Short mmCIF file of C-alpha atoms in Angstrom, two decimals:
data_model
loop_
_atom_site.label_atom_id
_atom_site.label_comp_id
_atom_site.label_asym_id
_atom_site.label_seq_id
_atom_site.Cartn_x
_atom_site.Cartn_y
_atom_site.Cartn_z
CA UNK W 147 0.00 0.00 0.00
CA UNK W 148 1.71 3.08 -1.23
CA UNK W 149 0.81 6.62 0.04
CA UNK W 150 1.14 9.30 -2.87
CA UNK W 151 1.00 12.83 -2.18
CA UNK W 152 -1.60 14.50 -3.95
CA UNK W 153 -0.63 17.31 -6.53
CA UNK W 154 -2.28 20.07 -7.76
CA UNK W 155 -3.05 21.53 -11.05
CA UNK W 156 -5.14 24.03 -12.89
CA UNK W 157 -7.75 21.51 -13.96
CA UNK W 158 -7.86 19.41 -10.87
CA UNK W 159 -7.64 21.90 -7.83
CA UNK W 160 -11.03 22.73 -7.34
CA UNK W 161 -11.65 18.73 -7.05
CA UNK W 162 -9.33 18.55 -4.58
CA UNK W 163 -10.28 21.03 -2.47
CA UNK W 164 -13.81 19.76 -2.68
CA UNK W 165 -11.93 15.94 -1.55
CA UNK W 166 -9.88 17.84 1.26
CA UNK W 167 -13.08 19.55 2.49
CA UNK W 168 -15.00 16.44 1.84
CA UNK W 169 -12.30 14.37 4.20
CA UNK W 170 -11.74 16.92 6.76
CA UNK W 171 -15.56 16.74 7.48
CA UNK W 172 -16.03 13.15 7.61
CA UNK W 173 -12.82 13.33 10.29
CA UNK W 174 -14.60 15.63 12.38
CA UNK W 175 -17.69 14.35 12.16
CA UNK W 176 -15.85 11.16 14.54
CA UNK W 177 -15.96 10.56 17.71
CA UNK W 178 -12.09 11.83 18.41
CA UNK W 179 -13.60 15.40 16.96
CA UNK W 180 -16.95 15.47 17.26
CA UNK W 181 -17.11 16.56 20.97
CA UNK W 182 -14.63 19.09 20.72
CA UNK W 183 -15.02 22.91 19.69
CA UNK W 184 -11.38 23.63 19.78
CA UNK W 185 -10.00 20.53 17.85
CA UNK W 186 -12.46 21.22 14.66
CA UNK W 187 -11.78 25.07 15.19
CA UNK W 188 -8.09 24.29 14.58
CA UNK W 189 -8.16 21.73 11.83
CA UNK W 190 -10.29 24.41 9.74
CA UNK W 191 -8.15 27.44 9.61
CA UNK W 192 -5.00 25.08 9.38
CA UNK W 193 -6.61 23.13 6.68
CA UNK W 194 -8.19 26.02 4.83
CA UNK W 195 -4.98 28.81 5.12
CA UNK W 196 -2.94 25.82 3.40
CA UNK W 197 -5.66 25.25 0.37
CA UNK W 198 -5.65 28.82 0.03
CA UNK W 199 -2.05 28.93 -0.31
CA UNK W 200 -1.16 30.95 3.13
CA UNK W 201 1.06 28.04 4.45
CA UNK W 202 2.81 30.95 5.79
CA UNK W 203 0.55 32.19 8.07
CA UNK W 204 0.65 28.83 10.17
CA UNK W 205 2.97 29.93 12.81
CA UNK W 206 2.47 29.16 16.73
CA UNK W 207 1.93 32.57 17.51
CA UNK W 208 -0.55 33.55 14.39
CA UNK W 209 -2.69 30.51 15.49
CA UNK W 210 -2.61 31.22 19.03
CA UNK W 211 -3.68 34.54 18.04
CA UNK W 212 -6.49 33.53 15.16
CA UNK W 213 -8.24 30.37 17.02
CA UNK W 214 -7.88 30.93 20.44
CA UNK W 215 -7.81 34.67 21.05
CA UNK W 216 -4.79 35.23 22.61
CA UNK W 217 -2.72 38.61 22.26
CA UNK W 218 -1.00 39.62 19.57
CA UNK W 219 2.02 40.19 22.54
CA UNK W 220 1.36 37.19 24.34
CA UNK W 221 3.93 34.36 25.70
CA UNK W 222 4.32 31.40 23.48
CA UNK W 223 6.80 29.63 26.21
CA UNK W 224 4.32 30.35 29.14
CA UNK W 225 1.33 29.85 27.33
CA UNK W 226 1.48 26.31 25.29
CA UNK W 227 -2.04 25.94 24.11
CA UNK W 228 -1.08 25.45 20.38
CA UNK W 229 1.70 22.89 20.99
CA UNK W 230 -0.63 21.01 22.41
CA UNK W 231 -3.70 21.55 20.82
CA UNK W 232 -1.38 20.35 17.63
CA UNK W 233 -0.29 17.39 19.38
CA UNK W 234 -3.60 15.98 20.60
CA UNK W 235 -4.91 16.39 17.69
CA UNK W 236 -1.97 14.20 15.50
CA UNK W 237 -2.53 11.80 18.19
CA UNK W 238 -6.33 11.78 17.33
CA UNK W 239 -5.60 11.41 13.60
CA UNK W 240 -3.68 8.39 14.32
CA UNK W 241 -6.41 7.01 15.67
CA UNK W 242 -9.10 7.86 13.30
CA UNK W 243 -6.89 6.42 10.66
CA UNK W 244 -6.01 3.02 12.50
CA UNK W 245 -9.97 2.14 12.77
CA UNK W 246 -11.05 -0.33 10.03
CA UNK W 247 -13.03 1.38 6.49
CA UNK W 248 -10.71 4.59 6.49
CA UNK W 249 -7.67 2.63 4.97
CA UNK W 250 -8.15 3.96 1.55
CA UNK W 251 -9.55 7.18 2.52
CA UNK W 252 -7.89 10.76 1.66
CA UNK W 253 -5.07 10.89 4.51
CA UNK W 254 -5.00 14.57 6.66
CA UNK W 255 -1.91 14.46 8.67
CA UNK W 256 -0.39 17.24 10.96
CA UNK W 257 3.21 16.20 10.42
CA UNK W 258 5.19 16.24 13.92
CA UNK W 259 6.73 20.27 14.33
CA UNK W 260 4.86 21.66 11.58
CA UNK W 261 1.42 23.07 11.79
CA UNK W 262 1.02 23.09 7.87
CA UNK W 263 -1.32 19.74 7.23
CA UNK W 264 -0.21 17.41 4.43
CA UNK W 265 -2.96 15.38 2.03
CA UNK W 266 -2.10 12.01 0.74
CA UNK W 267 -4.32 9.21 -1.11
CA UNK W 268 -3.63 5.44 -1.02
CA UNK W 269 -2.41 3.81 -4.20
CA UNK W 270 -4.05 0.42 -4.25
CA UNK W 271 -1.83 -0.97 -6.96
CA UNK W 272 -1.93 -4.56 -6.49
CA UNK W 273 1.09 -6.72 -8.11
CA UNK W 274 0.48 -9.89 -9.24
CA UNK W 275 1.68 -13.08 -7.32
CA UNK W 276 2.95 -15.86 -8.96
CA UNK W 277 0.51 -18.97 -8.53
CA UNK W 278 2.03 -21.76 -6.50
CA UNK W 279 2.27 -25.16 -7.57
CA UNK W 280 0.39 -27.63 -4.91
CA UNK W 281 1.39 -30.97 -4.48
CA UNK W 282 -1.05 -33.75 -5.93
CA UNK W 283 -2.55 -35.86 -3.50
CA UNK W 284 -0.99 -39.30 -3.58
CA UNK W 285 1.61 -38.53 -5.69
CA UNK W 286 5.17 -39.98 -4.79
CA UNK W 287 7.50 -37.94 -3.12
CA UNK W 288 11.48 -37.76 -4.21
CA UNK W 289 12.07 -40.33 -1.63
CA UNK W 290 9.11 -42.48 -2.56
CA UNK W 291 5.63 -42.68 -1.17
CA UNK W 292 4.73 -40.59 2.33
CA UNK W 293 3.03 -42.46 5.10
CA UNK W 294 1.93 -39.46 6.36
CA UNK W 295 -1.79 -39.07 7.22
CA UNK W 296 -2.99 -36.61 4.21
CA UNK W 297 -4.22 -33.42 4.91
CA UNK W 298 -6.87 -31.57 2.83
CA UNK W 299 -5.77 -28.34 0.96
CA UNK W 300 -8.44 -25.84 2.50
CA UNK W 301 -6.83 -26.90 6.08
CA UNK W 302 -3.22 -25.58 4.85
CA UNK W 303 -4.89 -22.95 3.86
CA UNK W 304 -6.59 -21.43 6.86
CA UNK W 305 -3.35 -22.63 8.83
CA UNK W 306 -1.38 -20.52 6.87
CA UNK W 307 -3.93 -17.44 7.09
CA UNK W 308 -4.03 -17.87 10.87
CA UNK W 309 0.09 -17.84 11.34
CA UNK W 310 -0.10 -14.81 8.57
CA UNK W 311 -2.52 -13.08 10.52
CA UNK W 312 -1.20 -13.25 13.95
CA UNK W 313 1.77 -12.02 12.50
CA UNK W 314 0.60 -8.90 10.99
CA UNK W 315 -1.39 -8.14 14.04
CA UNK W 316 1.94 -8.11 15.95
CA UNK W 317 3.71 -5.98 13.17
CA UNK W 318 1.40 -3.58 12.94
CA UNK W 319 0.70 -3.01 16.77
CA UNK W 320 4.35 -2.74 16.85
CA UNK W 321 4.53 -0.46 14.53
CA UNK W 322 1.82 1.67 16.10
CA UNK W 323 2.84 1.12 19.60
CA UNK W 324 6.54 3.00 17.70
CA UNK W 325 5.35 5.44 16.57
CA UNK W 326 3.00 6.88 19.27
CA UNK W 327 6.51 6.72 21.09
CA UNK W 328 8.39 8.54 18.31
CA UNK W 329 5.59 11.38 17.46
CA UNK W 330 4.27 11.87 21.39
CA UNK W 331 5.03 15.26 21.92
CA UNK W 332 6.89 16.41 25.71
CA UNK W 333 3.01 17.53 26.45
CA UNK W 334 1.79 14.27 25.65
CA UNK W 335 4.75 12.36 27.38
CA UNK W 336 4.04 13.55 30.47
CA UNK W 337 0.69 15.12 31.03
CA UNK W 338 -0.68 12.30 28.64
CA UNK W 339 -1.71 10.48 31.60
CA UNK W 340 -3.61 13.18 33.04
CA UNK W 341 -5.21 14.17 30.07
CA UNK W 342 -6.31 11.47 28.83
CA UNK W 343 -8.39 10.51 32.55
CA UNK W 344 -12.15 10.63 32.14
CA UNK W 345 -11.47 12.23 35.50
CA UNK W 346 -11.94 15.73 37.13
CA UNK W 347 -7.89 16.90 38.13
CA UNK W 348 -7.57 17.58 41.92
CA UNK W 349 -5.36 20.64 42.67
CA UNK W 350 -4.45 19.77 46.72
CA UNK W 351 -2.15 22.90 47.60
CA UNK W 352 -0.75 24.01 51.06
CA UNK W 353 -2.92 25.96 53.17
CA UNK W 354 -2.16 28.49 56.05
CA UNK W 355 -3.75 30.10 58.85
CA UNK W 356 -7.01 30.12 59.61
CA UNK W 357 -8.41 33.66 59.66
CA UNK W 358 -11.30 34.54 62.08
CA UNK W 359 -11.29 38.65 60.36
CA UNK W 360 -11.15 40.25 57.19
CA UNK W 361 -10.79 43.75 56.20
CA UNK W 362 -12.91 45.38 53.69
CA UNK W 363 -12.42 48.61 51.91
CA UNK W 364 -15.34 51.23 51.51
CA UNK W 365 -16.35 51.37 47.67
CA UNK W 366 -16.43 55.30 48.07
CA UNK W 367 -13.67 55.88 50.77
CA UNK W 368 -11.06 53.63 49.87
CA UNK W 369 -8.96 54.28 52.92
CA UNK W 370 -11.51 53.54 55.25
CA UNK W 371 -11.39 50.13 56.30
CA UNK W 372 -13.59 47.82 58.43
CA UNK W 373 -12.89 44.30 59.82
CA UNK W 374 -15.69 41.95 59.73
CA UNK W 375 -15.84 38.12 61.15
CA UNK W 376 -15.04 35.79 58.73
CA UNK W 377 -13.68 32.31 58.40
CA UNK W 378 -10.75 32.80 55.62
CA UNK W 379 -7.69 29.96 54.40
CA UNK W 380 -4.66 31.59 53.09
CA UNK W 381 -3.30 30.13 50.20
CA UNK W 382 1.03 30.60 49.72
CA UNK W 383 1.28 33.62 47.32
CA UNK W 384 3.78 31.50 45.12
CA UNK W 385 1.88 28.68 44.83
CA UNK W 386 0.03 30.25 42.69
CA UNK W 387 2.20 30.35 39.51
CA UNK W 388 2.16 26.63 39.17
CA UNK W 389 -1.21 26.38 39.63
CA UNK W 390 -1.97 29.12 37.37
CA UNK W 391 0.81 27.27 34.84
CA UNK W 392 -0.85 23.65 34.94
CA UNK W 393 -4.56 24.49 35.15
CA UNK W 394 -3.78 27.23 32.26
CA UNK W 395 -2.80 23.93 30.12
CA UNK W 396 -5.43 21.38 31.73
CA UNK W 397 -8.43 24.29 30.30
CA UNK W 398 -6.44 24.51 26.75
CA UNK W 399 -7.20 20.53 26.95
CA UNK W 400 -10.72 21.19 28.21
CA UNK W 401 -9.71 19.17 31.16
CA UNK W 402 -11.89 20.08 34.30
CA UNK W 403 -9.91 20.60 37.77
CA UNK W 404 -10.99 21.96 41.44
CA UNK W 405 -8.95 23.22 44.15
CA UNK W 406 -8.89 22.31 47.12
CA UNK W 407 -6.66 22.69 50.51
CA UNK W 408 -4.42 20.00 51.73
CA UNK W 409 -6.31 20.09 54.80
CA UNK W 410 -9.43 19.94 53.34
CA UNK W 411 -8.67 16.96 51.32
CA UNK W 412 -9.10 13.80 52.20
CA UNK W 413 -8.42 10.14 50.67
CA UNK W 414 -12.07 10.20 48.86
CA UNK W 415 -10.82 13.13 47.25
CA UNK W 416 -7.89 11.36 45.98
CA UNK W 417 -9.81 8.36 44.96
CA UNK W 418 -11.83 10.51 42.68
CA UNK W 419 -9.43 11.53 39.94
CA UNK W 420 -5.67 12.13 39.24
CA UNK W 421 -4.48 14.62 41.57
CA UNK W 422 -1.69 17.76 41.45
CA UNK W 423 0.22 18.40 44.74
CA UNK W 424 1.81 21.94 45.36
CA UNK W 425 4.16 22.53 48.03
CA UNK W 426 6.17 20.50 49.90
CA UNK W 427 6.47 21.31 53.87
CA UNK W 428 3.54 23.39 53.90
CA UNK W 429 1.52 20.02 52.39
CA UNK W 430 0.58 17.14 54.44
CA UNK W 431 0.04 14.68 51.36
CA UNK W 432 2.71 15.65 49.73
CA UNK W 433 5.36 14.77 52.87
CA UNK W 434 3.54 11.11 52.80
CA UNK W 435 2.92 10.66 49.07
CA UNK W 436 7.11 11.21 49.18
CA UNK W 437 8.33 9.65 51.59
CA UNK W 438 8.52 6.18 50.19
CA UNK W 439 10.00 7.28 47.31
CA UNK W 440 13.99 7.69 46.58
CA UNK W 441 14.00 11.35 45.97
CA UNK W 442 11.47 12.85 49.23
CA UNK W 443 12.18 15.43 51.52
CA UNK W 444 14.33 16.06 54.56
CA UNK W 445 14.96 18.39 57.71
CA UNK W 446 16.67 18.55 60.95
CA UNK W 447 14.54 18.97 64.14
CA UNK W 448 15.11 22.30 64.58
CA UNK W 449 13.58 23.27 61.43
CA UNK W 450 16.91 25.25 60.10
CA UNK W 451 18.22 22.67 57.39
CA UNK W 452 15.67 21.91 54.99
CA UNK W 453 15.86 19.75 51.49
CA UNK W 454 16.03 16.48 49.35
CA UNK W 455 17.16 13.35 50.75
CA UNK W 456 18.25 10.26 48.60
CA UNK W 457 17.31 7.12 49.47
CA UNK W 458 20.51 5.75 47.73
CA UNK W 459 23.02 7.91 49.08
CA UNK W 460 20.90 8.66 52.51
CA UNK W 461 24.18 10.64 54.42
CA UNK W 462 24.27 13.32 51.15
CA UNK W 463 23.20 16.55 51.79
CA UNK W 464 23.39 18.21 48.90
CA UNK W 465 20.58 19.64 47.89
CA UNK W 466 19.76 20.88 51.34
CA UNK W 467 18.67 24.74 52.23
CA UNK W 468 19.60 26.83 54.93
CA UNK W 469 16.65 28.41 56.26
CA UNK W 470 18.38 31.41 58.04
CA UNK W 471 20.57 32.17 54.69
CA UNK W 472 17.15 31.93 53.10
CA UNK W 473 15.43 34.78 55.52
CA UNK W 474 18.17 37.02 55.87
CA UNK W 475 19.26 37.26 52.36
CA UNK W 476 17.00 36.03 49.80
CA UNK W 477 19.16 35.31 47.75
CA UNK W 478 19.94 31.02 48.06
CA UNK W 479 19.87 27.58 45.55
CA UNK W 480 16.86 25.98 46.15
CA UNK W 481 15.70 22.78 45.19
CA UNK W 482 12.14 20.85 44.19
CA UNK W 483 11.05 17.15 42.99
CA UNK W 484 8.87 16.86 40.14
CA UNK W 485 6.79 13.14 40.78
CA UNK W 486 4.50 11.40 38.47
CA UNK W 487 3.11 7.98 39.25
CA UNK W 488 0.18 5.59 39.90
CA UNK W 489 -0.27 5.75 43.58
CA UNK W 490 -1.15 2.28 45.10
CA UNK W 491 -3.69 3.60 47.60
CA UNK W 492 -5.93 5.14 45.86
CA UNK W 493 -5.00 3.91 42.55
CA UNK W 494 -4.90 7.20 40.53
CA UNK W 495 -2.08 9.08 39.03
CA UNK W 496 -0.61 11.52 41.63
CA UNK W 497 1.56 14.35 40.30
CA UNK W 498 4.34 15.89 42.79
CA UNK W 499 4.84 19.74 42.43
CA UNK W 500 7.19 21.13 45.29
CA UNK W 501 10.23 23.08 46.25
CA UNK W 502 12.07 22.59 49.48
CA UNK W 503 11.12 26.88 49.50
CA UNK W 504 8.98 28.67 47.64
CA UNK W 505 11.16 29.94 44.76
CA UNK W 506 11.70 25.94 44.18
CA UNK W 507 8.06 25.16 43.65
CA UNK W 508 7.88 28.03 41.12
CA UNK W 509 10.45 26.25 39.10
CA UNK W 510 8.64 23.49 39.72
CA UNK W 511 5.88 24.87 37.85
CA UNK W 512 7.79 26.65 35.04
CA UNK W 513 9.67 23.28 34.89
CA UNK W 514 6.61 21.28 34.17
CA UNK W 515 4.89 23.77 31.06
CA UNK W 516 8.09 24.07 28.88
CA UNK W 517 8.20 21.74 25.89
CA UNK W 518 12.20 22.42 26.08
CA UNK W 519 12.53 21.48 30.02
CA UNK W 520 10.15 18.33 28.99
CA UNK W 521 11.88 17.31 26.18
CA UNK W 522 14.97 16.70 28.33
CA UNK W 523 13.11 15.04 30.71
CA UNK W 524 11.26 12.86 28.05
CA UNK W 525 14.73 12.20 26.35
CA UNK W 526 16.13 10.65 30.14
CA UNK W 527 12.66 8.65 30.25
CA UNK W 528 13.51 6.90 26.93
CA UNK W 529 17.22 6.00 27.57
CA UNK W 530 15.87 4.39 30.82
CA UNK W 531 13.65 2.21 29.32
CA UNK W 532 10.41 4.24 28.70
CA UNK W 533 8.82 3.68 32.14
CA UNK W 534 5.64 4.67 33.21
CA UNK W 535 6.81 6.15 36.85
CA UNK W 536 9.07 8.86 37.25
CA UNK W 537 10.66 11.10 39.63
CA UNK W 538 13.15 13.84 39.61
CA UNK W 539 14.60 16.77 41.35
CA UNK W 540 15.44 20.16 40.30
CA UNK W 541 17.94 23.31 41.09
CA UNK W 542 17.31 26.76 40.96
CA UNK W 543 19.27 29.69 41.82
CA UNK W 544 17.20 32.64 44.06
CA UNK W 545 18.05 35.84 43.58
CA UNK W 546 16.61 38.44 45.34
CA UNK W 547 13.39 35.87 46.07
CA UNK W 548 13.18 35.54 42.18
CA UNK W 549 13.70 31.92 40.74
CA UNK W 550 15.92 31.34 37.86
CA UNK W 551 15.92 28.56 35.69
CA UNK W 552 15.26 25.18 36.94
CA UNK W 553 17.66 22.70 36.13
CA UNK W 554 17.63 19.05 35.83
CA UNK W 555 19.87 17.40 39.10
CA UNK W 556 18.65 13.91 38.77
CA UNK W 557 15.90 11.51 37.62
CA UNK W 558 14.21 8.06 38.72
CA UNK W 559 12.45 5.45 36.85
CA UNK W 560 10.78 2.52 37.51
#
């Protein structure tokens, strides 16, 4: 089965364009498109700026722009909805293609880095096989008559179908299985998981004091100020930015999510769904979801030396922070882990987002939403063996309470 790009020429374009359209409806008409608004939305302004000739205008910023309304000013790096809308949706293609009656169908692909779509058709070109010469029954073999019980020719003939088939059935999910490994985007390698749960995502971050008061400013006089009863939880200021980082690309998926405080959340909570843990001292679940694990965190009683312990190498304390340095200068190395595994008590995927300080969970965060910092992780994950669990911890230098950028320290897989 050859696939033969299809060409274009004064005579033929409009027909083509009519079989493009004509495909790209049936494909979204599916299931994998069907119950998505920003999938279709996508695969129509891709698919018609290239028929049009304005293969040009398909850049990640000019899409972001166009289909989902972002600023003409705004982050790409921070802001990765078009990386992976473009990667779910070549994953999606995949599929739609794999399922039986679309094999000789007009192919739409979204090749891997590009966001120009490609058309192909199927050449079904059949060459002719040679007919094979069957043995007569009874007749005398080169080393005289067989004993042998005879079997009739319809029998060799489903025998050999069956061994043909299972063999093509392991070939091609082989081949499949390869290359869903080689296309997956970093997205897709690690929040794939997530995403793909039928799920609502749990964010469980670290809560403060309770507060009995709150003050509220007059809506004429702004200065005055009165303090009423109330019943507040303070959430950690920089906690924030990796939960405005991750649930910015769970909503880009459509994914639903709540939030809820660590203390507030309990293990029926964590049965319900794959859950995101932010902080790390401050967090309850996220000192026991750890602590099994190689990479989990550390302190002296006093409270003063805080960090990253290694179950291999338990006397290293290298990746340790000095609280006092921390308060009286601001300026310090911090350190997070990044987690990601099936947890055996509740049976859901738990994610692990937390800095021994604050400026670690932030690169945490930023660590977690850049295709460049999870390409490197993704590239470590394949040269241990492509394993499904994975844990790692991160540097960052602080510098005047500002995070730099994180950087890879060391990884776990099993």
């Amino acid at each position: 089965m050859l696939v033969e790009p299809v060409t274009s020429s004064p005579t033929t374009a409009s027909e083509e364009g009519a079989a493009i359209q004509e495909q790209l409806e049936r494909l979204l008409s599916s299931p994998y498109f069907s119950h998505s608004r920003r999938f279709p939305s996508f695969m129509r302004y891709v698919i018609e700026q290239t028929v049009a000739g304005r293969e040009d205008a398909l850049k990640e910023r000019t899409l972001g722009v166009e289909i989902f309304g972002r600023r003409a000013d705004y982050d790409t790096a921070s802001d990765p909805i078009v990386r992976v809308t473009a990667a779910e949706i070549r994953k999606r293609i995949a599929q739609y293609y794999q399922e039986p009656g679309h094999e000789n169908e007009l192919r739409i692909s979204l090749p891997s880095g590009s966001y120009i779509p490609q058309f192909s058709t199927l050449s079904t070109g059949k060459e002719e096989v040679p007919p094979q010469i069957a043995p007569v029954a009874g007749a005398e073999s080169p080393g005289g008559f067989s004993d042998a019980p005879e079997t009739p020719p319809h029998h060799h003939f489903w025998r050999g179908f069956a061994a043909s088939f299972v063999i093509l059935t392991i070939l091609v999910g082989g081949a499949v299985w390869a290359w869903q490994l080689q296309h997956r985007s970093p997205f897709d390698f690690f929040w794939g998981p997530i995403l793909s749960s039928n799920d609502p995502v749990l964010f469980c971050t670290a809560d403060q004091k309770q507060y009995s008061s709150i003050e509220l400013r007059d809506a004429v006089d702004q200065s005055r100020q009165t303090i009423l009863p109330d019943s507040l939880t303070a959430v950690v200021i920089d906690d924030l930015s990796p939960i405005i980082n991750v649930a910015g690309l769970l909503k880009s998926n459509g994914k639903k999510y709540t939030l809820k405080a660590e203390s507030a959340t309990n293990l029926t909570d964590l049965r319900a769904g794959p859950t995101i843990f932010i902080g790390a001292f401050d967090n309850t679940w996220t000192l026991r979801l750890t602590a099994p694990l190689r990479y989990h965190f550390v302190n002296n009683p006093e409270m003063t030396q805080l960090g990253i312990g290694d179950s291999n190498a338990p006397a290293s304390t290298r990746w340790t922070v000095n609280r006092q340095q921390q308060m009286a200068t601001d300026n310090y190395r911090d350190y997070a882990i990044i987690a990601r595994f099936t947890d055996g008590v509740t049976g859901k995927v738990a994610v692990i987002v937390a800095g021994v300080a604050r400026g670690g969970t932030i690169a945490a965060g930023e660590f977690l939403t850049n295709p460049d910092n999870l390409a490197q992780l993704m590239r470590a994950a394949k040269a241990a063996g492509n394993k499904q669990n994975m844990e790692i911890v991160l540097s960052t230098q602080i510098i005047g309470g500002e995070p730099g950028s994180p950087r890879l320290e060391a990884s776990y897989f099993w």
